[in-house]
Short mmCIF file of C-alpha atoms (C1' of nucleotides) in Angstrom, two decimals:
data_model
loop_
_atom_site.label_atom_id
_atom_site.label_comp_id
_atom_site.label_asym_id
_atom_site.label_seq_id
_atom_site.Cartn_x
_atom_site.Cartn_y
_atom_site.Cartn_z
CA MET A 1 -0.05 0.07 0.14
CA ASP A 2 3.03 2.45 0.87
CA GLY A 3 6.27 2.73 -0.13
CA ARG A 4 6.32 5.38 -2.29
CA TRP A 5 7.41 8.34 0.23
CA LEU A 6 7.93 11.51 -0.93
CA ASN A 7 11.65 12.86 -1.56
CA ASP A 8 13.20 16.03 -0.47
CA ASP A 9 11.95 18.18 -2.90
CA GLU A 10 8.39 17.10 -3.12
CA GLN A 11 8.62 17.56 0.40
CA ARG A 12 9.39 20.67 0.85
CA THR A 13 7.22 21.53 -2.27
CA TRP A 14 4.39 20.05 -0.58
CA ARG A 15 4.86 21.79 2.60
CA SER A 16 5.46 25.32 1.26
CA PHE A 17 2.55 25.02 -0.81
CA LEU A 18 0.55 24.17 1.98
CA MET A 19 1.71 27.15 3.80
CA ALA A 20 1.20 29.32 1.30
CA THR A 21 -2.43 28.50 0.24
CA ARG A 22 -2.93 28.84 3.78
CA LEU A 23 -1.75 31.90 4.23
CA LEU A 24 -3.40 33.40 1.07
CA PHE A 25 -6.64 32.03 2.11
CA ASP A 26 -6.51 32.96 6.06
CA GLN A 27 -5.49 36.81 4.33
CA LEU A 28 -8.15 36.91 2.36
CA GLU A 29 -10.61 35.76 4.56
CA ARG A 30 -9.23 38.44 7.16
CA ASP A 31 -9.58 41.05 4.45
CA LEU A 32 -12.84 40.39 3.34
CA LYS A 33 -13.82 40.28 6.74
CA GLU A 34 -12.51 43.67 7.62
CA GLU A 35 -13.64 45.21 4.39
CA SER A 36 -17.24 43.69 3.75
CA ASP A 37 -17.89 41.66 7.38
CA LEU A 38 -18.32 38.70 5.10
CA SER A 39 -16.39 35.24 5.25
CA PHE A 40 -14.83 33.80 2.14
CA ALA A 41 -17.61 31.10 1.56
CA TYR A 42 -20.96 33.79 1.72
CA TYR A 43 -18.83 35.88 -0.19
CA GLU A 44 -18.16 33.12 -2.73
CA ILE A 45 -22.10 31.85 -2.65
CA LEU A 46 -22.95 35.27 -3.38
CA THR A 47 -20.58 35.82 -6.01
CA ARG A 48 -21.59 32.99 -7.96
CA LEU A 49 -25.14 33.82 -7.90
CA SER A 50 -24.98 37.30 -9.19
CA GLU A 51 -23.04 35.93 -12.18
CA ALA A 52 -25.61 33.31 -13.12
CA PRO A 53 -28.49 33.74 -15.27
CA GLY A 54 -31.76 34.97 -13.51
CA ARG A 55 -29.15 35.50 -10.22
CA SER A 56 -30.43 32.16 -9.25
CA MET A 57 -28.58 28.74 -9.27
CA ARG A 58 -30.04 25.09 -8.36
CA MET A 59 -28.93 24.05 -4.92
CA ALA A 60 -26.94 20.95 -6.01
CA THR A 61 -25.08 23.15 -9.07
CA LEU A 62 -24.44 25.95 -6.41
CA ALA A 63 -22.55 23.60 -4.08
CA ALA A 64 -20.67 22.13 -6.80
CA ALA A 65 -19.52 25.63 -8.17
CA CYS A 66 -18.53 26.04 -4.53
CA VAL A 67 -17.12 23.00 -3.57
CA PHE A 68 -19.78 22.50 -0.88
CA ASP A 69 -21.32 19.79 0.25
CA ARG A 70 -25.42 19.92 0.69
CA SER A 71 -25.49 19.86 4.01
CA ARG A 72 -23.03 22.98 4.48
CA LEU A 73 -24.63 25.19 1.42
CA SER A 74 -27.92 24.14 2.88
CA HIS A 75 -26.60 25.81 6.08
CA ALA A 76 -24.82 28.35 4.61
CA VAL A 77 -27.93 29.88 2.44
CA ASP A 78 -29.95 29.13 5.72
CA ARG A 79 -27.90 32.55 7.00
CA LEU A 80 -27.68 34.32 3.69
CA VAL A 81 -31.47 33.90 3.69
CA ARG A 82 -31.89 35.56 7.24
CA GLU A 83 -29.46 38.14 6.22
CA GLY A 84 -32.09 38.82 3.18
CA TRP A 85 -29.28 38.52 0.76
CA VAL A 86 -30.89 35.40 -1.10
CA ARG A 87 -34.19 34.00 -1.43
CA ARG A 88 -35.39 30.18 -1.84
CA VAL A 89 -37.46 29.79 -4.75
CA PRO A 90 -38.87 26.47 -5.80
CA VAL A 91 -37.83 25.04 -9.43
CA GLY A 92 -40.69 24.82 -11.75
CA GLN A 93 -40.34 20.67 -13.07
CA ASP A 94 -38.74 19.21 -10.38
CA GLY A 95 -40.65 19.23 -7.07
CA ARG A 96 -37.33 18.56 -5.04
CA GLY A 97 -35.56 21.62 -6.39
CA GLN A 98 -35.03 25.09 -5.11
CA LEU A 99 -32.89 27.63 -6.66
CA ALA A 100 -31.28 29.81 -4.68
CA GLU A 101 -31.75 33.48 -6.26
CA LEU A 102 -29.57 36.77 -5.00
CA THR A 103 -32.06 39.81 -3.85
CA ASP A 104 -31.30 42.97 -4.63
CA ASP A 105 -29.55 43.82 -1.52
CA GLY A 106 -27.48 40.81 -1.79
CA MET A 107 -26.37 41.96 -5.32
CA ALA A 108 -25.48 45.04 -3.42
CA VAL A 109 -23.35 43.26 -1.14
CA VAL A 110 -21.18 41.34 -3.74
CA ARG A 111 -21.10 44.79 -5.52
CA ARG A 112 -19.36 46.56 -2.80
CA ALA A 113 -17.52 44.03 -1.47
CA ALA A 114 -15.62 42.34 -5.22
CA PRO A 115 -13.71 45.22 -5.89
CA HIS A 116 -11.52 44.83 -2.58
CA HIS A 117 -11.21 41.33 -2.58
CA ILE A 118 -10.36 41.14 -6.15
CA GLU A 119 -7.83 44.05 -5.97
CA ARG A 120 -6.43 41.66 -2.82
CA VAL A 121 -6.37 38.60 -5.25
CA ARG A 122 -4.34 40.48 -7.53
CA THR A 123 -2.25 42.09 -4.94
CA LEU A 124 -1.44 38.55 -3.37
CA ILE A 125 -0.83 36.81 -6.18
CA PHE A 126 -1.08 37.63 -9.33
CA ASP A 127 0.92 40.83 -9.31
CA ARG A 128 3.45 38.43 -8.38
CA LEU A 129 3.87 36.18 -10.72
CA THR A 130 5.34 36.23 -14.18
CA PRO A 131 3.16 35.49 -17.22
CA ASP A 132 4.71 31.50 -17.26
CA GLN A 133 4.07 31.23 -13.63
CA GLN A 134 0.68 31.89 -13.99
CA ARG A 135 0.66 29.87 -17.25
CA VAL A 136 1.71 27.00 -15.09
CA LEU A 137 -0.28 27.50 -12.45
CA ALA A 138 -3.07 27.46 -14.62
CA GLU A 139 -2.11 24.12 -15.72
CA ILE A 140 -1.03 22.77 -12.40
CA SER A 141 -5.14 23.82 -11.22
CA GLU A 142 -6.73 22.15 -14.28
CA ILE A 143 -4.67 18.96 -13.91
CA VAL A 144 -5.32 18.36 -10.08
CA ALA A 145 -8.83 19.53 -10.20
CA THR A 146 -9.52 17.15 -13.49
CA GLY A 147 -7.72 13.94 -11.30
CA ILE A 148 -10.54 14.36 -8.20
CA THR A 149 -13.43 15.88 -9.24
CA ASP A 150 -16.43 14.48 -6.83
CA PRO A 151 -18.46 17.50 -7.29
CA ILE A 152 -21.43 17.29 -5.16
CA ARG A 153 -19.04 15.15 -2.90
CA LEU A 154 -21.52 12.78 -3.33
CA THR A 155 -19.30 10.01 -1.59
CA ARG A 156 -19.44 12.19 1.61
CA MET A 157 -23.40 12.42 1.32
CA GLY A 158 -25.82 10.09 2.99
CA TRP A 159 -25.14 6.92 1.49
CA PRO A 160 -25.72 3.62 3.78
CA GLU A 161 -22.86 2.43 4.24
CA ALA A 162 -23.73 -0.94 2.51
CA GLU A 163 -24.43 0.82 -0.93
CA LEU A 164 -20.53 1.89 -0.64
CA SER A 165 -18.49 -0.73 0.71
CA GLY A 166 -20.92 -3.99 -0.38
CA PRO A 167 -20.14 -6.61 -2.74
CA ALA A 168 -20.53 -5.14 -5.43
CA ALA A 169 -24.22 -5.46 -6.12
CA PRO A 170 -25.15 -6.46 -10.21
CA GLY A 171 -24.48 -4.22 -12.33
CA PRO A 172 -22.62 -0.79 -11.71
CA PRO A 173 -23.01 -0.85 -8.07
CA GLY A 174 -23.89 2.92 -7.04
CA PRO A 175 -24.56 6.29 -8.31
CA ALA A 176 -22.06 8.20 -10.81
CA ARG A 177 -19.41 7.39 -7.98
CA THR A 178 -17.07 6.93 -10.39
CA ALA A 179 -18.34 8.66 -13.66
CA ARG A 180 -18.10 12.14 -13.84
CA MET B 1 -8.53 51.28 -4.37
CA ASP B 2 -9.76 49.19 -6.74
CA GLY B 3 -9.98 49.47 -10.75
CA ARG B 4 -7.93 46.67 -11.44
CA TRP B 5 -9.88 43.73 -12.62
CA LEU B 6 -8.93 40.30 -13.19
CA ASN B 7 -8.47 39.67 -17.22
CA ASP B 8 -10.14 36.51 -18.52
CA ASP B 9 -6.94 34.50 -18.16
CA GLU B 10 -6.29 35.65 -14.60
CA GLN B 11 -9.75 34.96 -13.73
CA ARG B 12 -10.18 31.71 -15.46
CA THR B 13 -6.60 30.63 -13.49
CA TRP B 14 -8.16 31.89 -10.12
CA ARG B 15 -10.95 30.13 -10.17
CA SER B 16 -9.63 27.15 -11.45
CA PHE B 17 -7.06 27.15 -8.38
CA LEU B 18 -9.68 27.48 -5.98
CA MET B 19 -11.37 24.47 -7.17
CA ALA B 20 -8.34 22.36 -7.63
CA THR B 21 -7.07 23.27 -3.96
CA ARG B 22 -10.38 22.33 -2.38
CA LEU B 23 -10.89 19.43 -4.37
CA LEU B 24 -7.69 18.50 -3.06
CA PHE B 25 -7.79 19.13 0.23
CA ASP B 26 -11.28 17.71 0.71
CA GLN B 27 -10.35 14.38 -0.72
CA LEU B 28 -7.09 14.46 1.74
CA GLU B 29 -9.24 15.27 4.05
CA ARG B 30 -11.74 12.48 3.56
CA ASP B 31 -9.36 10.09 2.94
CA LEU B 32 -7.39 10.89 6.30
CA LYS B 33 -10.70 10.28 8.07
CA GLU B 34 -11.56 7.13 6.41
CA GLU B 35 -8.02 5.44 6.75
CA SER B 36 -6.85 7.13 9.67
CA ASP B 37 -9.76 8.74 11.50
CA LEU B 38 -8.25 11.77 11.62
CA SER B 39 -8.41 15.36 10.37
CA PHE B 40 -5.74 17.40 8.40
CA ALA B 41 -5.19 19.71 11.42
CA TYR B 42 -4.88 17.25 14.07
CA TYR B 43 -2.87 14.90 11.21
CA GLU B 44 -0.35 17.83 10.59
CA ILE B 45 -0.28 19.08 14.47
CA LEU B 46 0.91 15.44 15.24
CA THR B 47 3.47 15.11 12.30
CA ARG B 48 4.89 18.34 13.03
CA LEU B 49 5.57 17.56 16.74
CA SER B 50 7.06 13.67 15.65
CA GLU B 51 9.37 15.34 13.64
CA ALA B 52 10.52 18.08 16.54
CA PRO B 53 13.75 17.25 18.62
CA GLY B 54 12.37 15.83 21.72
CA ARG B 55 8.94 15.29 19.88
CA SER B 56 7.97 18.60 21.49
CA MET B 57 7.62 22.15 20.17
CA ARG B 58 6.21 25.69 21.78
CA MET B 59 2.81 26.60 21.31
CA ALA B 60 3.51 29.71 19.36
CA THR B 61 6.10 28.00 17.31
CA LEU B 62 3.56 24.78 16.80
CA ALA B 63 1.06 27.32 15.63
CA ALA B 64 3.17 29.19 13.26
CA ALA B 65 4.33 26.12 11.64
CA CYS B 66 0.47 24.55 11.02
CA VAL B 67 -0.88 28.44 10.27
CA PHE B 68 -3.21 27.99 13.12
CA ASP B 69 -4.05 30.88 15.30
CA ARG B 70 -3.20 30.49 19.12
CA SER B 71 -6.98 29.64 19.83
CA ARG B 72 -7.44 27.43 17.69
CA LEU B 73 -4.19 25.58 18.61
CA SER B 74 -5.12 25.58 22.54
CA HIS B 75 -8.65 24.03 21.34
CA ALA B 76 -6.95 21.04 19.44
CA VAL B 77 -4.37 20.37 21.39
CA ASP B 78 -7.20 20.26 24.38
CA ARG B 79 -8.44 17.74 22.21
CA LEU B 80 -5.66 15.71 21.46
CA VAL B 81 -4.51 16.07 24.98
CA ARG B 82 -8.51 13.98 25.59
CA GLU B 83 -7.21 11.64 22.80
CA GLY B 84 -3.93 10.52 24.47
CA TRP B 85 -1.49 11.58 21.92
CA VAL B 86 -0.04 14.65 23.33
CA ARG B 87 0.82 15.85 26.50
CA ARG B 88 1.49 19.52 28.00
CA VAL B 89 4.63 20.43 29.50
CA PRO B 90 5.57 23.62 30.98
CA VAL B 91 8.86 25.05 29.69
CA GLY B 92 11.70 25.74 31.65
CA GLN B 93 12.71 28.79 30.86
CA ASP B 94 9.73 30.85 30.22
CA GLY B 95 7.35 30.77 33.30
CA ARG B 96 4.34 31.50 30.13
CA GLY B 97 5.25 28.98 27.92
CA GLN B 98 3.88 25.39 27.34
CA LEU B 99 5.45 22.23 25.27
CA ALA B 100 2.90 20.26 23.60
CA GLU B 101 4.79 17.13 23.07
CA LEU B 102 3.59 13.92 21.38
CA THR B 103 3.32 10.74 23.41
CA ASP B 104 3.67 7.13 22.02
CA ASP B 105 0.55 6.31 21.34
CA GLY B 106 0.74 10.06 19.66
CA MET B 107 3.72 8.55 17.67
CA ALA B 108 1.93 5.49 17.05
CA VAL B 109 -1.06 7.12 15.42
CA VAL B 110 1.22 8.97 13.04
CA ARG B 111 3.01 6.54 12.16
CA ARG B 112 0.16 4.14 11.41
CA ALA B 113 -1.38 7.17 9.44
CA ALA B 114 1.82 8.62 7.38
CA PRO B 115 2.00 6.45 4.90
CA HIS B 116 -1.65 6.13 3.40
CA HIS B 117 -1.52 9.86 3.32
CA ILE B 118 1.36 10.25 1.99
CA GLU B 119 0.96 7.97 -0.92
CA ARG B 120 -2.60 9.94 -1.46
CA VAL B 121 -0.41 13.11 -1.46
CA ARG B 122 1.60 11.27 -4.32
CA THR B 123 -0.99 10.06 -6.10
CA LEU B 124 -3.29 12.96 -5.91
CA ILE B 125 -0.53 15.41 -7.33
CA PHE B 126 3.12 14.70 -7.64
CA ASP B 127 2.49 11.62 -10.00
CA ARG B 128 -0.03 13.81 -12.10
CA LEU B 129 2.76 17.00 -12.47
CA THR B 130 6.33 17.19 -14.78
CA PRO B 131 9.36 17.71 -12.74
CA ASP B 132 8.93 21.69 -14.27
CA GLN B 133 5.79 21.54 -13.12
CA GLN B 134 6.43 20.68 -9.67
CA ARG B 135 9.53 23.18 -9.86
CA VAL B 136 7.35 25.81 -10.58
CA LEU B 137 4.81 24.80 -7.72
CA ALA B 138 7.59 25.14 -5.80
CA GLU B 139 8.36 28.61 -6.75
CA ILE B 140 4.79 30.18 -6.74
CA SER B 141 4.53 28.38 -3.58
CA GLU B 142 7.40 30.39 -2.08
CA ILE B 143 6.65 33.59 -3.72
CA VAL B 144 3.15 33.03 -2.26
CA ALA B 145 4.01 32.62 1.20
CA THR B 146 6.70 35.00 1.37
CA GLY B 147 4.38 38.03 0.79
CA ILE B 148 2.18 37.53 3.39
CA THR B 149 3.88 35.81 6.33
CA ASP B 150 2.10 36.78 9.09
CA PRO B 151 3.10 33.44 11.23
CA ILE B 152 0.93 33.53 14.33
CA ARG B 153 -1.34 35.29 13.04
CA LEU B 154 -0.44 38.25 15.10
CA THR B 155 -3.28 40.56 13.62
CA ARG B 156 -5.88 38.15 14.05
CA MET B 157 -5.70 37.75 17.97
CA GLY B 158 -6.54 40.07 20.73
CA TRP B 159 -5.16 43.24 20.33
CA PRO B 160 -7.29 46.08 21.96
CA GLU B 161 -8.43 47.87 18.99
CA ALA B 162 -6.54 50.88 20.17
CA GLU B 163 -3.37 49.21 19.54
CA LEU B 164 -4.17 48.33 16.12
CA SER B 165 -5.71 51.85 15.20
CA GLY B 166 -4.65 54.44 17.48
CA PRO B 167 -2.84 57.43 16.24
CA ALA B 168 0.52 56.01 16.26
CA ALA B 169 1.85 56.53 19.77
CA PRO B 170 5.69 57.68 19.33
CA GLY B 171 8.08 55.48 19.07
CA PRO B 172 7.44 52.02 17.15
CA PRO B 173 3.77 51.80 17.88
CA GLY B 174 2.87 47.77 18.34
CA PRO B 175 4.72 44.46 19.09
CA ALA B 176 6.37 43.02 15.53
CA ARG B 177 3.69 43.57 13.38
CA THR B 178 5.24 45.28 10.45
CA ALA B 179 8.54 43.39 10.83
CA ARG B 180 8.75 39.55 10.05
"C1'" DC C 1 -50.46 2.34 -11.71
"C1'" DC C 2 -46.98 0.47 -8.53
"C1'" DC C 3 -42.62 -0.27 -7.01
"C1'" DG C 4 -37.80 -0.25 -6.04
"C1'" DT C 5 -34.09 2.70 -6.51
"C1'" DA C 6 -31.71 7.23 -6.79
"C1'" DT C 7 -31.82 12.26 -6.47
"C1'" DT C 8 -32.24 17.06 -4.26
"C1'" DG C 9 -32.64 19.01 -0.14
"C1'" DC C 10 -33.00 19.80 4.63
"C1'" DT C 11 -32.40 19.14 9.87
"C1'" DG C 12 -30.73 18.53 14.51
"C1'" DA C 13 -26.35 17.17 17.35
"C1'" DA C 14 -21.72 16.80 17.77
"C1'" DT C 15 -17.58 18.86 16.54
"C1'" DT C 16 -14.70 22.49 14.90
"C1'" DT C 17 -13.37 27.31 14.68
"C1'" DT C 18 -13.82 31.93 15.65
"C1'" DC C 19 -13.73 36.32 18.41
"C1'" DA C 20 -13.18 38.76 22.53
"C1'" DA C 21 -11.67 38.85 26.51
"C1'" DC C 22 -8.62 37.17 30.41
"C1'" DT C 23 -4.91 35.71 33.42
"C1'" DA C 24 -0.20 35.17 34.09
"C1'" DC C 25 5.07 35.89 32.78
"C1'" DA C 26 8.79 38.62 30.98
"C1'" DT C 27 10.90 42.86 30.17
"C1'" DA C 28 11.98 47.44 29.48
"C1'" DC C 29 12.95 51.88 31.94
"C1'" DC C 30 12.64 54.49 36.16
"C1'" DG D 1 11.39 47.72 43.47
"C1'" DG D 2 7.50 49.22 41.00
"C1'" DT D 3 5.02 50.62 36.94
"C1'" DA D 4 4.33 50.36 32.07
"C1'" DT D 5 4.08 47.40 28.00
"C1'" DG D 6 5.03 43.18 25.42
"C1'" DT D 7 3.98 38.20 24.99
"C1'" DA D 8 2.45 33.28 25.74
"C1'" DG D 9 -1.63 30.59 26.50
"C1'" DT D 10 -5.98 29.72 27.69
"C1'" DT D 11 -10.99 30.05 27.97
"C1'" DG D 12 -16.13 30.29 26.86
"C1'" DA D 13 -19.58 31.36 24.03
"C1'" DA D 14 -21.04 32.20 19.31
"C1'" DA D 15 -20.82 30.48 14.50
"C1'" DA D 16 -19.45 27.45 11.23
"C1'" DT D 17 -18.86 22.99 9.61
"C1'" DT D 18 -19.28 17.91 9.76
"C1'" DC D 19 -21.99 13.95 10.00
"C1'" DA D 20 -25.81 10.98 9.98
"C1'" DG D 21 -29.99 10.33 8.96
"C1'" DC D 22 -34.32 11.85 6.80
"C1'" DA D 23 -38.26 13.39 3.79
"C1'" DA D 24 -40.54 14.33 -0.72
"C1'" DT D 25 -40.19 13.83 -5.29
"C1'" DA D 26 -38.32 11.78 -9.67
"C1'" DC D 27 -37.58 8.12 -12.89
"C1'" DG D 28 -37.51 3.46 -14.91
"C1'" DG D 29 -39.30 -1.33 -14.86
"C1'" DG D 30 -43.06 -4.37 -14.63
#
DNA sequence: CCCGTATTGCTGAATTTTCAACTACATACC
DNA sequence: GGTATGTAGTTGAAAATTCAGCAATACGGG
């Protein structure tokens, strides 16, 4: 199972990467909090909605976009609804579905918060990287993301133990866990 | 203050990076949980301690290494102590200091968890990147981390409002907030 | 139409993290 | 010695996130 360790370079790179991403995200979170009193999570939800057609998205889609699990998104949206920034709208066709829709107040919040945040992203990252480094960063991100892809965090949600580990039932056992 | 937006490439890269890091860390967290019933945070604390001389570190140093704020580390160590994996030891010279020290049980936990985890890191990242990409990843991480550097999260902790924003007192106003 | 299974989203409790304040010790200066 | 200020670490409550399970709906096949 094991045996394939990391060599020194890899070890250093990994640690460095861990530290960098944390410092970065922590800093962004702090900035966002100070400037706009928003958490990164909420900011992202609002932003995604603001970009979506009709300023609204299916919960599952939104969850996938933000890389949240369903539960987390539900709770978060609860909060945003309480705040008056988001509204829940039943979706037409699918009786199970809910649409999260950005309110005007919510839109205002995004518009107010975005410029600072983006400026910070620019300052903390893009301004410091050469075009080449930016290009490779994009490559790497693409590669890493593609390798994982469990958009709505299926394996994490409530599949009864049996479904996940049971002696592979006839046919493709579970839901689209393998597919993408 | 604003005005400097992100161009399309940058925008794409940023989104891609966000998604990649989240998918990655989520996946690692899940693996760690499944294989060893550990959170990434706890795993990291234990690992750092296991590598430290005497299997122990000052709380502040450990916090800086893990990029935790002091409070978070305190609570986390509480938990690890309850679990019997870490012990708190007063440090000799400085009467305020505490040393977090890994117990034998804690060491055993690390040893059991590490191989799987490292294998996953290898599979999810290093195996998929070319040497060149790895090199650039290291560069980028270095650059980004260096730009931020607020190791023990000073600005976040409990400085009374006055200290932080007040009309700069005579001499260097606060603690080493500016220095590094 | 009915059944079994998949999907969507939510809920409540447990755990973790954040936030603000506080205690105790150290240090520098008079 | 006494005072002012900085530093290390903790604490308790609030907020966020995870975890496990549930209810309602959709969908495919008999």
